[in-house]
CSV table of C-alpha atoms in Angstrom, one decimal:
chain,number,residue,atom,x,y,z
A,1,UNK,CA,165.7,110.3,211.9
A,2,UNK,CA,164.6,109.1,208.5
A,3,UNK,CA,160.9,109.7,209.4
A,4,UNK,CA,161.7,113.3,210.5
A,5,UNK,CA,163.6,113.9,207.2
A,6,UNK,CA,160.6,112.6,205.2
A,7,UNK,CA,158.3,114.9,207.1
A,8,UNK,CA,160.5,118.0,206.5
A,9,UNK,CA,161.0,117.0,202.8
A,10,UNK,CA,157.2,116.7,202.3
A,11,UNK,CA,156.6,120.0,204.0
A,12,UNK,CA,159.2,121.7,201.7
A,13,UNK,CA,157.6,120.1,198.7
A,14,UNK,CA,154.3,121.5,199.7
A,15,UNK,CA,155.9,124.9,200.2
A,16,UNK,CA,157.2,124.8,196.6
A,17,UNK,CA,153.6,124.3,195.1
A,18,UNK,CA,152.2,127.4,193.4
A,19,UNK,CA,148.6,128.4,193.7
A,20,UNK,CA,146.5,130.3,191.2
A,21,UNK,CA,147.6,133.9,191.0
A,22,UNK,CA,146.0,136.0,193.7
A,23,UNK,CA,144.9,133.0,195.8
A,24,UNK,CA,146.0,133.1,199.4
A,25,UNK,CA,147.0,130.0,201.4
A,26,UNK,CA,147.3,129.4,205.2
A,27,UNK,CA,150.8,129.7,206.7
A,28,UNK,CA,150.6,128.4,210.3
A,29,UNK,CA,150.4,124.6,209.8
A,30,UNK,CA,153.2,124.5,207.2
A,31,UNK,CA,155.4,126.8,209.2
A,32,UNK,CA,155.0,124.8,212.3
A,33,UNK,CA,155.7,121.5,210.6
A,34,UNK,CA,158.9,122.7,209.1
A,35,UNK,CA,160.2,124.3,212.2
A,36,UNK,CA,159.4,121.3,214.4
A,37,UNK,CA,160.9,119.0,211.8
A,38,UNK,CA,164.1,120.9,211.6
A,39,UNK,CA,164.6,120.9,215.3
A,40,UNK,CA,163.9,117.2,215.5
A,41,UNK,CA,166.5,116.6,212.8
A,42,UNK,CA,169.2,118.4,214.8
A,43,UNK,CA,168.3,117.2,218.3
A,44,UNK,CA,170.1,114.2,219.9
A,45,UNK,CA,170.5,112.8,223.4
A,46,UNK,CA,173.5,115.0,224.1
A,47,UNK,CA,171.9,118.2,222.8
A,48,UNK,CA,168.3,118.8,223.7
A,49,UNK,CA,166.6,121.7,222.0
A,50,UNK,CA,163.5,123.0,223.6
A,51,UNK,CA,161.2,124.6,221.0
A,52,UNK,CA,158.3,126.8,221.7
A,53,UNK,CA,156.1,127.8,218.7
A,54,UNK,CA,153.4,130.4,218.9
A,55,UNK,CA,152.1,130.7,215.3
A,56,UNK,CA,149.1,132.8,214.5
A,57,UNK,CA,147.1,132.0,211.4
A,58,UNK,CA,148.0,134.2,208.4
A,59,UNK,CA,147.0,133.8,204.8
A,60,UNK,CA,149.4,134.9,202.1
A,61,UNK,CA,150.0,134.3,198.4
A,62,UNK,CA,152.1,131.2,197.8
A,63,UNK,CA,155.1,133.4,196.9
A,64,UNK,CA,154.9,135.4,200.1
A,65,UNK,CA,154.3,132.3,202.2
A,66,UNK,CA,157.3,130.7,200.6
A,67,UNK,CA,159.4,133.8,201.6
A,68,UNK,CA,158.1,133.8,205.1
A,69,UNK,CA,158.7,130.1,205.7
A,70,UNK,CA,162.1,130.2,204.2
A,71,UNK,CA,163.1,133.1,206.4
A,72,UNK,CA,161.9,131.2,209.5
A,73,UNK,CA,163.7,128.0,208.3
A,74,UNK,CA,167.0,129.8,207.8
A,75,UNK,CA,166.8,131.6,211.2
A,76,UNK,CA,166.0,128.3,213.0
A,77,UNK,CA,168.8,126.5,211.1
A,78,UNK,CA,171.2,129.3,212.1
A,79,UNK,CA,170.2,128.9,215.8
A,80,UNK,CA,170.6,125.1,215.5
A,81,UNK,CA,174.0,125.3,213.9
A,82,UNK,CA,175.6,128.2,215.8
A,83,UNK,CA,173.7,129.1,219.0
A,84,UNK,CA,174.4,125.9,220.8
A,85,UNK,CA,177.9,124.7,219.9
A,86,UNK,CA,178.3,122.3,222.8
A,87,UNK,CA,175.0,122.0,224.6
A,88,UNK,CA,171.3,122.3,223.9
A,89,UNK,CA,169.1,125.3,224.5
A,90,UNK,CA,165.8,127.0,223.7
A,91,UNK,CA,164.4,128.4,220.5
A,92,UNK,CA,161.1,130.3,220.3
A,93,UNK,CA,159.4,130.9,217.0
A,94,UNK,CA,156.4,133.2,216.9
A,95,UNK,CA,154.2,134.7,214.2
A,96,UNK,CA,151.8,137.3,215.5
A,97,UNK,CA,149.3,139.2,213.4
A,98,UNK,CA,147.5,142.5,213.9
A,99,UNK,CA,145.6,144.8,211.7
A,100,UNK,CA,148.6,146.5,210.1
A,101,UNK,CA,151.5,144.0,210.5
A,102,UNK,CA,152.5,140.4,210.8
A,103,UNK,CA,155.7,139.8,212.9
A,104,UNK,CA,157.9,136.8,212.6
A,105,UNK,CA,160.4,136.3,215.4
A,106,UNK,CA,163.0,133.6,216.1
A,107,UNK,CA,164.8,133.9,219.5
A,108,UNK,CA,167.3,131.6,221.0
A,109,UNK,CA,169.2,131.6,224.3
A,110,UNK,CA,172.5,130.5,222.8
A,111,UNK,CA,175.9,132.2,222.5
A,112,UNK,CA,174.6,135.3,220.6
A,113,UNK,CA,176.3,136.9,217.6
A,114,UNK,CA,179.7,137.7,219.1
A,115,UNK,CA,182.2,140.1,217.7
A,116,UNK,CA,183.7,137.6,215.3
A,117,UNK,CA,180.3,136.9,213.5
A,118,UNK,CA,180.3,138.0,209.9
A,119,UNK,CA,177.3,137.9,207.6
A,120,UNK,CA,177.5,135.1,205.1
A,121,UNK,CA,175.5,133.9,202.1
A,122,UNK,CA,172.6,132.9,204.4
A,123,UNK,CA,172.3,136.5,205.7
A,124,UNK,CA,172.3,137.8,202.1
A,125,UNK,CA,169.5,135.4,201.1
A,126,UNK,CA,167.5,136.3,204.2
A,127,UNK,CA,167.8,140.0,203.3
A,128,UNK,CA,166.6,139.3,199.8
A,129,UNK,CA,163.6,137.3,200.9
A,130,UNK,CA,162.7,140.0,203.4
A,131,UNK,CA,162.7,142.6,200.6
A,132,UNK,CA,160.0,140.4,198.9
A,133,UNK,CA,157.9,140.8,202.0
A,134,UNK,CA,158.6,144.6,202.3
A,135,UNK,CA,160.5,144.5,205.6
A,136,UNK,CA,164.1,144.2,206.7
A,137,UNK,CA,165.2,141.5,209.1
A,138,UNK,CA,166.3,143.0,212.4
A,139,UNK,CA,168.9,141.1,214.6
A,140,UNK,CA,169.6,142.0,218.2
A,141,UNK,CA,171.4,140.4,221.1
A,142,UNK,CA,169.2,139.3,224.0
A,143,UNK,CA,170.2,140.1,227.6
A,144,UNK,CA,171.7,137.1,229.2
A,145,UNK,CA,172.8,135.7,225.8
A,146,UNK,CA,171.1,134.7,222.7
A,147,UNK,CA,169.8,136.3,219.6
A,148,UNK,CA,166.5,137.7,218.5
A,149,UNK,CA,165.9,138.0,214.7
A,150,UNK,CA,162.6,139.4,213.6
A,151,UNK,CA,160.8,140.8,210.6
A,152,UNK,CA,157.8,143.0,210.8
A,153,UNK,CA,155.8,142.7,207.6
A,154,UNK,CA,153.3,145.3,206.5
A,155,UNK,CA,150.0,143.6,205.8
A,156,UNK,CA,148.7,145.9,203.1
A,157,UNK,CA,150.8,144.9,200.2
A,158,UNK,CA,150.5,141.2,201.1
A,159,UNK,CA,146.7,141.0,201.3
């Protein structure tokens, strides 16, 4: 567990590094390392979490990469904390890129939002980070249970 914590801490330290203004940096490797590290920290023998990552390469400024990775981190942490209260499950993280948009999606097959779910500080922070990327976070229940949270980011202002 200590090794996983060190890996995640090193990745977050890398995320905090600023680059020269206007310089773009790759997102895929860092995003993957953080997501995989978070899942490894929460998983144990009684609660197996199956993670599937499909992360396309995308280059962003360090500020935009930071927002994107922090959104993904918070969505994965929410799934790890709330989606599987008693058992394990599956989380899928994807980042797809086309000519006009990049789309980050985090989907789990857990318990879903439920009627009692209320937005908290994490939701407020997510929404503020999404504003930086120029796109709101959309949350929807998945048939059969679970939650899909996604943000479709217009490429033009980010390039």
